[in-house]
JSON list of C-alpha atoms in Angstrom, two decimals:
[
{"chain": "L", "resi": 1, "resn": "UNK", "atom": "CA", "xyz": [0.00, 0.00, 0.00]},
{"chain": "L", "resi": 2, "resn": "UNK", "atom": "CA", "xyz": [1.13, 3.55, -0.71]},
{"chain": "L", "resi": 3, "resn": "UNK", "atom": "CA", "xyz": [2.53, 5.55, 2.20]},
{"chain": "L", "resi": 4, "resn": "UNK", "atom": "CA", "xyz": [0.58, 8.65, 1.14]},
{"chain": "L", "resi": 5, "resn": "UNK", "atom": "CA", "xyz": [-2.89, 7.89, -0.19]},
{"chain": "L", "resi": 6, "resn": "UNK", "atom": "CA", "xyz": [-5.13, 10.37, -1.93]},
{"chain": "L", "resi": 7, "resn": "UNK", "atom": "CA", "xyz": [-8.82, 9.97, -2.70]},
{"chain": "L", "resi": 8, "resn": "UNK", "atom": "CA", "xyz": [-10.40, 10.36, -5.15]},
{"chain": "L", "resi": 9, "resn": "UNK", "atom": "CA", "xyz": [-7.78, 9.88, -7.87]},
{"chain": "L", "resi": 10, "resn": "UNK", "atom": "CA", "xyz": [-10.02, 11.46, -10.48]},
{"chain": "L", "resi": 11, "resn": "UNK", "atom": "CA", "xyz": [-13.04, 13.69, -10.12]},
{"chain": "L", "resi": 12, "resn": "UNK", "atom": "CA", "xyz": [-15.18, 15.62, -12.57]},
{"chain": "L", "resi": 13, "resn": "UNK", "atom": "CA", "xyz": [-17.54, 18.16, -11.10]},
{"chain": "L", "resi": 14, "resn": "UNK", "atom": "CA", "xyz": [-19.54, 21.23, -12.04]},
{"chain": "L", "resi": 15, "resn": "UNK", "atom": "CA", "xyz": [-18.99, 24.87, -11.24]},
{"chain": "L", "resi": 16, "resn": "UNK", "atom": "CA", "xyz": [-20.31, 25.80, -7.82]},
{"chain": "L", "resi": 17, "resn": "UNK", "atom": "CA", "xyz": [-20.12, 22.32, -6.30]},
{"chain": "L", "resi": 18, "resn": "UNK", "atom": "CA", "xyz": [-18.29, 21.62, -3.06]},
{"chain": "L", "resi": 19, "resn": "UNK", "atom": "CA", "xyz": [-15.42, 19.18, -3.40]},
{"chain": "L", "resi": 20, "resn": "UNK", "atom": "CA", "xyz": [-13.25, 17.47, -0.80]},
{"chain": "L", "resi": 21, "resn": "UNK", "atom": "CA", "xyz": [-9.95, 15.78, -1.55]},
{"chain": "L", "resi": 22, "resn": "UNK", "atom": "CA", "xyz": [-8.65, 13.51, 1.16]},
{"chain": "L", "resi": 23, "resn": "UNK", "atom": "CA", "xyz": [-5.15, 12.48, 2.12]},
{"chain": "L", "resi": 24, "resn": "UNK", "atom": "CA", "xyz": [-3.97, 9.90, 4.61]},
{"chain": "L", "resi": 25, "resn": "UNK", "atom": "CA", "xyz": [-0.42, 8.82, 5.42]},
{"chain": "L", "resi": 26, "resn": "UNK", "atom": "CA", "xyz": [1.25, 5.95, 7.18]},
{"chain": "L", "resi": 27, "resn": "UNK", "atom": "CA", "xyz": [4.73, 7.50, 7.34]},
{"chain": "L", "resi": 28, "resn": "UNK", "atom": "CA", "xyz": [4.22, 8.98, 10.80]},
{"chain": "L", "resi": 29, "resn": "UNK", "atom": "CA", "xyz": [5.26, 12.44, 9.62]},
{"chain": "L", "resi": 30, "resn": "UNK", "atom": "CA", "xyz": [3.98, 15.52, 11.39]},
{"chain": "L", "resi": 31, "resn": "UNK", "atom": "CA", "xyz": [4.15, 17.83, 8.38]},
{"chain": "L", "resi": 32, "resn": "UNK", "atom": "CA", "xyz": [1.56, 17.62, 5.61]},
{"chain": "L", "resi": 33, "resn": "UNK", "atom": "CA", "xyz": [1.06, 19.74, 2.53]},
{"chain": "L", "resi": 34, "resn": "UNK", "atom": "CA", "xyz": [-1.32, 20.31, -0.35]},
{"chain": "L", "resi": 35, "resn": "UNK", "atom": "CA", "xyz": [0.12, 21.34, -3.70]},
{"chain": "L", "resi": 36, "resn": "UNK", "atom": "CA", "xyz": [-1.45, 22.10, -7.02]},
{"chain": "L", "resi": 37, "resn": "UNK", "atom": "CA", "xyz": [0.29, 21.28, -10.32]},
{"chain": "L", "resi": 38, "resn": "UNK", "atom": "CA", "xyz": [-0.50, 23.06, -13.58]},
{"chain": "L", "resi": 39, "resn": "UNK", "atom": "CA", "xyz": [1.36, 22.72, -16.90]},
{"chain": "L", "resi": 40, "resn": "UNK", "atom": "CA", "xyz": [4.10, 25.33, -17.15]},
{"chain": "L", "resi": 41, "resn": "UNK", "atom": "CA", "xyz": [3.62, 26.48, -13.57]},
{"chain": "L", "resi": 42, "resn": "UNK", "atom": "CA", "xyz": [5.04, 23.60, -11.60]},
{"chain": "L", "resi": 43, "resn": "UNK", "atom": "CA", "xyz": [3.93, 22.76, -8.08]},
{"chain": "L", "resi": 44, "resn": "UNK", "atom": "CA", "xyz": [2.42, 25.55, -6.01]},
{"chain": "L", "resi": 45, "resn": "UNK", "atom": "CA", "xyz": [1.74, 25.32, -2.30]},
{"chain": "L", "resi": 46, "resn": "UNK", "atom": "CA", "xyz": [-1.89, 25.73, -1.22]},
{"chain": "L", "resi": 47, "resn": "UNK", "atom": "CA", "xyz": [-1.78, 24.94, 2.52]},
{"chain": "L", "resi": 48, "resn": "UNK", "atom": "CA", "xyz": [0.56, 23.26, 4.94]},
{"chain": "L", "resi": 49, "resn": "UNK", "atom": "CA", "xyz": [0.30, 21.91, 8.47]},
{"chain": "L", "resi": 50, "resn": "UNK", "atom": "CA", "xyz": [3.13, 21.14, 10.87]},
{"chain": "L", "resi": 51, "resn": "UNK", "atom": "CA", "xyz": [0.90, 19.38, 13.39]},
{"chain": "L", "resi": 52, "resn": "UNK", "atom": "CA", "xyz": [-2.78, 18.82, 14.13]},
{"chain": "L", "resi": 53, "resn": "UNK", "atom": "CA", "xyz": [-3.29, 22.29, 15.61]},
{"chain": "L", "resi": 54, "resn": "UNK", "atom": "CA", "xyz": [-1.18, 24.15, 13.06]},
{"chain": "L", "resi": 55, "resn": "UNK", "atom": "CA", "xyz": [-2.59, 25.25, 9.68]},
{"chain": "L", "resi": 56, "resn": "UNK", "atom": "CA", "xyz": [-0.87, 27.73, 7.40]},
{"chain": "L", "resi": 57, "resn": "UNK", "atom": "CA", "xyz": [-1.72, 29.30, 4.07]},
{"chain": "L", "resi": 58, "resn": "UNK", "atom": "CA", "xyz": [0.56, 28.76, 1.15]},
{"chain": "L", "resi": 59, "resn": "UNK", "atom": "CA", "xyz": [1.00, 30.93, -1.90]},
{"chain": "L", "resi": 60, "resn": "UNK", "atom": "CA", "xyz": [-2.36, 30.17, -3.53]},
{"chain": "L", "resi": 61, "resn": "UNK", "atom": "CA", "xyz": [-4.87, 29.50, -0.72]},
{"chain": "L", "resi": 62, "resn": "UNK", "atom": "CA", "xyz": [-7.76, 31.63, -2.02]},
{"chain": "L", "resi": 63, "resn": "UNK", "atom": "CA", "xyz": [-10.79, 29.45, -2.81]},
{"chain": "L", "resi": 64, "resn": "UNK", "atom": "CA", "xyz": [-9.48, 26.54, -0.74]},
{"chain": "L", "resi": 65, "resn": "UNK", "atom": "CA", "xyz": [-9.73, 25.39, 2.87]},
{"chain": "L", "resi": 66, "resn": "UNK", "atom": "CA", "xyz": [-8.18, 22.50, 4.77]},
{"chain": "L", "resi": 67, "resn": "UNK", "atom": "CA", "xyz": [-8.79, 20.36, 7.80]},
{"chain": "L", "resi": 68, "resn": "UNK", "atom": "CA", "xyz": [-6.22, 18.37, 9.73]},
{"chain": "L", "resi": 69, "resn": "UNK", "atom": "CA", "xyz": [-8.38, 15.72, 11.37]},
{"chain": "L", "resi": 70, "resn": "UNK", "atom": "CA", "xyz": [-5.51, 13.72, 12.83]},
{"chain": "L", "resi": 71, "resn": "UNK", "atom": "CA", "xyz": [-1.77, 13.44, 12.44]},
{"chain": "L", "resi": 72, "resn": "UNK", "atom": "CA", "xyz": [-2.33, 11.09, 9.54]},
{"chain": "L", "resi": 73, "resn": "UNK", "atom": "CA", "xyz": [-5.18, 12.88, 7.78]},
{"chain": "L", "resi": 74, "resn": "UNK", "atom": "CA", "xyz": [-5.27, 16.18, 5.91]},
{"chain": "L", "resi": 75, "resn": "UNK", "atom": "CA", "xyz": [-8.15, 17.12, 3.64]},
{"chain": "L", "resi": 76, "resn": "UNK", "atom": "CA", "xyz": [-8.51, 19.90, 1.08]},
{"chain": "L", "resi": 77, "resn": "UNK", "atom": "CA", "xyz": [-11.88, 21.47, 0.29]},
{"chain": "L", "resi": 78, "resn": "UNK", "atom": "CA", "xyz": [-13.08, 23.63, -2.54]},
{"chain": "L", "resi": 79, "resn": "UNK", "atom": "CA", "xyz": [-16.21, 25.31, -1.18]},
{"chain": "L", "resi": 80, "resn": "UNK", "atom": "CA", "xyz": [-17.51, 26.40, -4.58]},
{"chain": "L", "resi": 81, "resn": "UNK", "atom": "CA", "xyz": [-15.45, 24.96, -7.40]},
{"chain": "L", "resi": 82, "resn": "UNK", "atom": "CA", "xyz": [-14.63, 27.07, -10.46]},
{"chain": "L", "resi": 83, "resn": "UNK", "atom": "CA", "xyz": [-13.10, 25.99, -13.79]},
{"chain": "L", "resi": 84, "resn": "UNK", "atom": "CA", "xyz": [-9.68, 27.53, -13.10]},
{"chain": "L", "resi": 85, "resn": "UNK", "atom": "CA", "xyz": [-9.35, 25.12, -10.20]},
{"chain": "L", "resi": 86, "resn": "UNK", "atom": "CA", "xyz": [-9.04, 22.33, -12.73]},
{"chain": "L", "resi": 87, "resn": "UNK", "atom": "CA", "xyz": [-5.62, 20.87, -11.94]},
{"chain": "L", "resi": 88, "resn": "UNK", "atom": "CA", "xyz": [-3.66, 17.97, -10.52]},
{"chain": "L", "resi": 89, "resn": "UNK", "atom": "CA", "xyz": [-3.55, 18.12, -6.72]},
{"chain": "L", "resi": 90, "resn": "UNK", "atom": "CA", "xyz": [-0.87, 16.48, -4.62]},
{"chain": "L", "resi": 91, "resn": "UNK", "atom": "CA", "xyz": [-0.70, 15.77, -0.94]},
{"chain": "L", "resi": 92, "resn": "UNK", "atom": "CA", "xyz": [2.77, 15.44, 0.57]},
{"chain": "L", "resi": 93, "resn": "UNK", "atom": "CA", "xyz": [4.36, 14.73, 3.92]},
{"chain": "L", "resi": 94, "resn": "UNK", "atom": "CA", "xyz": [7.78, 15.44, 5.39]},
{"chain": "L", "resi": 95, "resn": "UNK", "atom": "CA", "xyz": [9.88, 15.54, 8.48]},
{"chain": "L", "resi": 96, "resn": "UNK", "atom": "CA", "xyz": [11.49, 18.87, 9.35]},
{"chain": "L", "resi": 97, "resn": "UNK", "atom": "CA", "xyz": [13.88, 20.03, 6.61]},
{"chain": "L", "resi": 98, "resn": "UNK", "atom": "CA", "xyz": [13.46, 16.73, 4.89]},
{"chain": "L", "resi": 99, "resn": "UNK", "atom": "CA", "xyz": [12.31, 15.51, 1.55]},
{"chain": "L", "resi": 100, "resn": "UNK", "atom": "CA", "xyz": [8.69, 15.62, 0.57]},
{"chain": "L", "resi": 101, "resn": "UNK", "atom": "CA", "xyz": [6.87, 12.34, 0.04]},
{"chain": "L", "resi": 102, "resn": "UNK", "atom": "CA", "xyz": [4.06, 12.77, -2.45]},
{"chain": "L", "resi": 103, "resn": "UNK", "atom": "CA", "xyz": [0.85, 10.88, -3.04]},
{"chain": "L", "resi": 104, "resn": "UNK", "atom": "CA", "xyz": [-0.18, 9.73, -6.49]},
{"chain": "L", "resi": 105, "resn": "UNK", "atom": "CA", "xyz": [-2.26, 12.83, -7.14]},
{"chain": "L", "resi": 106, "resn": "UNK", "atom": "CA", "xyz": [-5.93, 13.71, -7.54]},
{"chain": "L", "resi": 107, "resn": "UNK", "atom": "CA", "xyz": [-6.96, 14.97, -10.94]},
{"chain": "L", "resi": 108, "resn": "UNK", "atom": "CA", "xyz": [-9.85, 17.43, -10.63]},
{"chain": "L", "resi": 109, "resn": "UNK", "atom": "CA", "xyz": [-11.83, 18.76, -13.57]},
{"chain": "L", "resi": 110, "resn": "UNK", "atom": "CA", "xyz": [-14.35, 21.54, -12.98]},
{"chain": "L", "resi": 111, "resn": "UNK", "atom": "CA", "xyz": [-16.79, 22.03, -15.84]},
{"chain": "Y", "resi": 1, "resn": "UNK", "atom": "CA", "xyz": [9.65, 37.20, -10.96]},
{"chain": "Y", "resi": 2, "resn": "UNK", "atom": "CA", "xyz": [9.29, 33.57, -9.93]},
{"chain": "Y", "resi": 3, "resn": "UNK", "atom": "CA", "xyz": [11.46, 32.37, -7.08]},
{"chain": "Y", "resi": 4, "resn": "UNK", "atom": "CA", "xyz": [12.68, 29.45, -9.14]},
{"chain": "Y", "resi": 5, "resn": "UNK", "atom": "CA", "xyz": [13.04, 29.40, -12.93]},
{"chain": "Y", "resi": 6, "resn": "UNK", "atom": "CA", "xyz": [13.67, 26.13, -14.74]},
{"chain": "Y", "resi": 7, "resn": "UNK", "atom": "CA", "xyz": [14.70, 25.67, -18.36]},
{"chain": "Y", "resi": 8, "resn": "UNK", "atom": "CA", "xyz": [11.37, 24.56, -19.88]},
{"chain": "Y", "resi": 9, "resn": "UNK", "atom": "CA", "xyz": [12.40, 21.94, -22.42]},
{"chain": "Y", "resi": 10, "resn": "UNK", "atom": "CA", "xyz": [11.16, 19.52, -23.52]},
{"chain": "Y", "resi": 11, "resn": "UNK", "atom": "CA", "xyz": [14.33, 17.58, -24.22]},
{"chain": "Y", "resi": 12, "resn": "UNK", "atom": "CA", "xyz": [14.61, 14.56, -26.49]},
{"chain": "Y", "resi": 13, "resn": "UNK", "atom": "CA", "xyz": [17.94, 12.74, -26.51]},
{"chain": "Y", "resi": 14, "resn": "UNK", "atom": "CA", "xyz": [19.26, 9.42, -27.81]},
{"chain": "Y", "resi": 15, "resn": "UNK", "atom": "CA", "xyz": [20.02, 6.64, -25.38]},
{"chain": "Y", "resi": 16, "resn": "UNK", "atom": "CA", "xyz": [23.48, 7.05, -23.89]},
{"chain": "Y", "resi": 17, "resn": "UNK", "atom": "CA", "xyz": [23.54, 10.84, -24.17]},
{"chain": "Y", "resi": 18, "resn": "UNK", "atom": "CA", "xyz": [24.23, 13.21, -21.29]},
{"chain": "Y", "resi": 19, "resn": "UNK", "atom": "CA", "xyz": [21.19, 15.14, -20.13]},
{"chain": "Y", "resi": 20, "resn": "UNK", "atom": "CA", "xyz": [21.69, 18.58, -18.59]},
{"chain": "Y", "resi": 21, "resn": "UNK", "atom": "CA", "xyz": [18.92, 20.27, -16.62]},
{"chain": "Y", "resi": 22, "resn": "UNK", "atom": "CA", "xyz": [19.14, 23.73, -15.07]},
{"chain": "Y", "resi": 23, "resn": "UNK", "atom": "CA", "xyz": [17.40, 26.04, -12.63]},
{"chain": "Y", "resi": 24, "resn": "UNK", "atom": "CA", "xyz": [18.06, 29.51, -11.31]},
{"chain": "Y", "resi": 25, "resn": "UNK", "atom": "CA", "xyz": [16.68, 31.01, -8.11]},
{"chain": "Y", "resi": 26, "resn": "UNK", "atom": "CA", "xyz": [16.34, 34.46, -6.63]},
{"chain": "Y", "resi": 27, "resn": "UNK", "atom": "CA", "xyz": [16.41, 34.03, -2.85]},
{"chain": "Y", "resi": 28, "resn": "UNK", "atom": "CA", "xyz": [19.93, 33.80, -1.48]},
{"chain": "Y", "resi": 29, "resn": "UNK", "atom": "CA", "xyz": [18.55, 32.52, 1.85]},
{"chain": "Y", "resi": 30, "resn": "UNK", "atom": "CA", "xyz": [17.53, 29.21, 0.30]},
{"chain": "Y", "resi": 31, "resn": "UNK", "atom": "CA", "xyz": [19.35, 26.33, 1.98]},
{"chain": "Y", "resi": 32, "resn": "UNK", "atom": "CA", "xyz": [18.11, 23.13, 0.37]},
{"chain": "Y", "resi": 33, "resn": "UNK", "atom": "CA", "xyz": [18.48, 22.09, -3.22]},
{"chain": "Y", "resi": 34, "resn": "UNK", "atom": "CA", "xyz": [16.59, 19.11, -4.56]},
{"chain": "Y", "resi": 35, "resn": "UNK", "atom": "CA", "xyz": [15.72, 17.38, -7.77]},
{"chain": "Y", "resi": 36, "resn": "UNK", "atom": "CA", "xyz": [12.52, 15.38, -8.09]},
{"chain": "Y", "resi": 37, "resn": "UNK", "atom": "CA", "xyz": [11.60, 12.97, -10.86]},
{"chain": "Y", "resi": 38, "resn": "UNK", "atom": "CA", "xyz": [7.98, 12.54, -11.88]},
{"chain": "Y", "resi": 39, "resn": "UNK", "atom": "CA", "xyz": [6.79, 9.75, -14.12]},
{"chain": "Y", "resi": 40, "resn": "UNK", "atom": "CA", "xyz": [3.54, 10.14, -16.00]},
{"chain": "Y", "resi": 41, "resn": "UNK", "atom": "CA", "xyz": [0.48, 9.79, -13.75]},
{"chain": "Y", "resi": 42, "resn": "UNK", "atom": "CA", "xyz": [2.65, 9.54, -10.64]},
{"chain": "Y", "resi": 43, "resn": "UNK", "atom": "CA", "xyz": [3.66, 11.83, -7.82]},
{"chain": "Y", "resi": 44, "resn": "UNK", "atom": "CA", "xyz": [7.16, 13.36, -7.77]},
{"chain": "Y", "resi": 45, "resn": "UNK", "atom": "CA", "xyz": [9.86, 11.39, -5.99]},
{"chain": "Y", "resi": 46, "resn": "UNK", "atom": "CA", "xyz": [13.14, 12.68, -4.64]},
{"chain": "Y", "resi": 47, "resn": "UNK", "atom": "CA", "xyz": [16.16, 12.04, -6.81]},
{"chain": "Y", "resi": 48, "resn": "UNK", "atom": "CA", "xyz": [18.91, 14.22, -5.33]},
{"chain": "Y", "resi": 49, "resn": "UNK", "atom": "CA", "xyz": [19.21, 16.41, -2.22]},
{"chain": "Y", "resi": 50, "resn": "UNK", "atom": "CA", "xyz": [22.07, 18.70, -1.29]},
{"chain": "Y", "resi": 51, "resn": "UNK", "atom": "CA", "xyz": [22.74, 21.59, 1.09]},
{"chain": "Y", "resi": 52, "resn": "UNK", "atom": "CA", "xyz": [25.94, 23.09, -0.18]},
{"chain": "Y", "resi": 53, "resn": "UNK", "atom": "CA", "xyz": [27.69, 24.43, -3.24]},
{"chain": "Y", "resi": 54, "resn": "UNK", "atom": "CA", "xyz": [29.59, 21.91, -5.28]},
{"chain": "Y", "resi": 55, "resn": "UNK", "atom": "CA", "xyz": [28.85, 18.56, -6.85]},
{"chain": "Y", "resi": 56, "resn": "UNK", "atom": "CA", "xyz": [27.06, 15.52, -5.47]},
{"chain": "Y", "resi": 57, "resn": "UNK", "atom": "CA", "xyz": [27.09, 12.24, -7.35]},
{"chain": "Y", "resi": 58, "resn": "UNK", "atom": "CA", "xyz": [24.76, 9.27, -7.09]},
{"chain": "Y", "resi": 59, "resn": "UNK", "atom": "CA", "xyz": [25.33, 6.67, -9.76]},
{"chain": "Y", "resi": 60, "resn": "UNK", "atom": "CA", "xyz": [24.61, 8.20, -13.14]},
{"chain": "Y", "resi": 61, "resn": "UNK", "atom": "CA", "xyz": [23.24, 11.40, -11.58]},
{"chain": "Y", "resi": 62, "resn": "UNK", "atom": "CA", "xyz": [25.22, 14.49, -10.56]},
{"chain": "Y", "resi": 63, "resn": "UNK", "atom": "CA", "xyz": [23.68, 17.49, -8.85]},
{"chain": "Y", "resi": 64, "resn": "UNK", "atom": "CA", "xyz": [25.62, 20.72, -9.02]},
{"chain": "Y", "resi": 65, "resn": "UNK", "atom": "CA", "xyz": [24.96, 23.84, -6.94]},
{"chain": "Y", "resi": 66, "resn": "UNK", "atom": "CA", "xyz": [26.53, 27.25, -7.39]},
{"chain": "Y", "resi": 67, "resn": "UNK", "atom": "CA", "xyz": [25.22, 29.48, -4.61]},
{"chain": "Y", "resi": 68, "resn": "UNK", "atom": "CA", "xyz": [27.19, 32.52, -5.76]},
{"chain": "Y", "resi": 69, "resn": "UNK", "atom": "CA", "xyz": [25.38, 32.41, -9.12]},
{"chain": "Y", "resi": 70, "resn": "UNK", "atom": "CA", "xyz": [22.11, 31.05, -7.68]},
{"chain": "Y", "resi": 71, "resn": "UNK", "atom": "CA", "xyz": [22.21, 28.25, -10.20]},
{"chain": "Y", "resi": 72, "resn": "UNK", "atom": "CA", "xyz": [21.67, 24.51, -9.91]},
{"chain": "Y", "resi": 73, "resn": "UNK", "atom": "CA", "xyz": [22.05, 21.73, -12.43]},
{"chain": "Y", "resi": 74, "resn": "UNK", "atom": "CA", "xyz": [21.33, 18.04, -12.75]},
{"chain": "Y", "resi": 75, "resn": "UNK", "atom": "CA", "xyz": [23.34, 15.87, -15.11]},
{"chain": "Y", "resi": 76, "resn": "UNK", "atom": "CA", "xyz": [22.29, 12.39, -16.18]},
{"chain": "Y", "resi": 77, "resn": "UNK", "atom": "CA", "xyz": [25.07, 10.33, -17.72]},
{"chain": "Y", "resi": 78, "resn": "UNK", "atom": "CA", "xyz": [24.52, 7.36, -20.02]},
{"chain": "Y", "resi": 79, "resn": "UNK", "atom": "CA", "xyz": [20.82, 8.17, -20.21]},
{"chain": "Y", "resi": 80, "resn": "UNK", "atom": "CA", "xyz": [18.37, 5.28, -20.49]},
{"chain": "Y", "resi": 81, "resn": "UNK", "atom": "CA", "xyz": [14.79, 5.10, -21.77]},
{"chain": "Y", "resi": 82, "resn": "UNK", "atom": "CA", "xyz": [13.74, 4.55, -18.14]},
{"chain": "Y", "resi": 83, "resn": "UNK", "atom": "CA", "xyz": [15.00, 8.08, -17.41]},
{"chain": "Y", "resi": 84, "resn": "UNK", "atom": "CA", "xyz": [12.16, 9.49, -19.53]},
{"chain": "Y", "resi": 85, "resn": "UNK", "atom": "CA", "xyz": [10.21, 11.62, -17.06]},
{"chain": "Y", "resi": 86, "resn": "UNK", "atom": "CA", "xyz": [9.63, 15.17, -15.92]},
{"chain": "Y", "resi": 87, "resn": "UNK", "atom": "CA", "xyz": [12.36, 16.56, -13.69]},
{"chain": "Y", "resi": 88, "resn": "UNK", "atom": "CA", "xyz": [11.54, 19.26, -11.15]},
{"chain": "Y", "resi": 89, "resn": "UNK", "atom": "CA", "xyz": [14.03, 21.33, -9.24]},
{"chain": "Y", "resi": 90, "resn": "UNK", "atom": "CA", "xyz": [12.99, 22.36, -5.73]},
{"chain": "Y", "resi": 91, "resn": "UNK", "atom": "CA", "xyz": [14.77, 24.97, -3.67]},
{"chain": "Y", "resi": 92, "resn": "UNK", "atom": "CA", "xyz": [13.88, 26.28, -0.28]},
{"chain": "Y", "resi": 93, "resn": "UNK", "atom": "CA", "xyz": [14.26, 26.77, 3.42]},
{"chain": "Y", "resi": 94, "resn": "UNK", "atom": "CA", "xyz": [12.96, 25.38, 6.67]},
{"chain": "Y", "resi": 95, "resn": "UNK", "atom": "CA", "xyz": [9.29, 25.10, 5.88]},
{"chain": "Y", "resi": 96, "resn": "UNK", "atom": "CA", "xyz": [8.73, 25.69, 2.24]},
{"chain": "Y", "resi": 97, "resn": "UNK", "atom": "CA", "xyz": [10.06, 24.49, -1.07]},
{"chain": "Y", "resi": 98, "resn": "UNK", "atom": "CA", "xyz": [9.63, 26.43, -4.30]},
{"chain": "Y", "resi": 99, "resn": "UNK", "atom": "CA", "xyz": [9.47, 24.27, -7.37]},
{"chain": "Y", "resi": 100, "resn": "UNK", "atom": "CA", "xyz": [10.52, 24.90, -10.92]},
{"chain": "Y", "resi": 101, "resn": "UNK", "atom": "CA", "xyz": [7.95, 24.28, -13.64]},
{"chain": "Y", "resi": 102, "resn": "UNK", "atom": "CA", "xyz": [9.65, 21.04, -14.68]},
{"chain": "Y", "resi": 103, "resn": "UNK", "atom": "CA", "xyz": [11.51, 19.80, -17.74]},
{"chain": "Y", "resi": 104, "resn": "UNK", "atom": "CA", "xyz": [10.17, 16.77, -19.61]},
{"chain": "Y", "resi": 105, "resn": "UNK", "atom": "CA", "xyz": [12.92, 14.49, -20.86]},
{"chain": "Y", "resi": 106, "resn": "UNK", "atom": "CA", "xyz": [12.48, 11.74, -23.43]},
{"chain": "Y", "resi": 107, "resn": "UNK", "atom": "CA", "xyz": [15.32, 9.28, -23.99]},
{"chain": "Y", "resi": 108, "resn": "UNK", "atom": "CA", "xyz": [14.98, 7.54, -27.36]},
{"chain": "Y", "resi": 109, "resn": "UNK", "atom": "CA", "xyz": [16.08, 3.91, -27.59]}
]
């Protein structure tokens, strides 16, 4: 089983719908991240969390919210999806100053 | 200006060629220099990680960092078809990495 698991892997939705992407990890890492990947723009940080009570905005947090339900679980929500949120979303974990371990990605299409 | 700029590619090379990938960055406070490899439909995985200026080798891969020029490179020697992937540089500090846009490399058999 993957150490960092994202669900769903693919989702097509309509403008205005609420969407939740979920991430769970078995690596025991305290730090968790949500990134968005777009062609030509690379990976951009949406939110990050260093422990259950710590949530921080990244560079592109507008239109997104997160919840850290437990050390192992970090979910990303789009309250009212819009087409320019169509992208590949990655959850990642790390130890302090360490490498990021990524999930397989969740491909979201907003029509 | 983006914090990290990566040569966009794509690159297509014959098997056995040397692949050269490059990034520049703007923040001199950055401490960590990484290269990730991403296969199609997969998440990125760490390939090389270094803290200091100079060269670091791991098998066919060499990561080079020049802090004075704010420039990093990744060299792949004796490239193989299995090296076909997108390569992302990542540079940062204690809590945040900034990624380049990625360079897609195809190694032709």
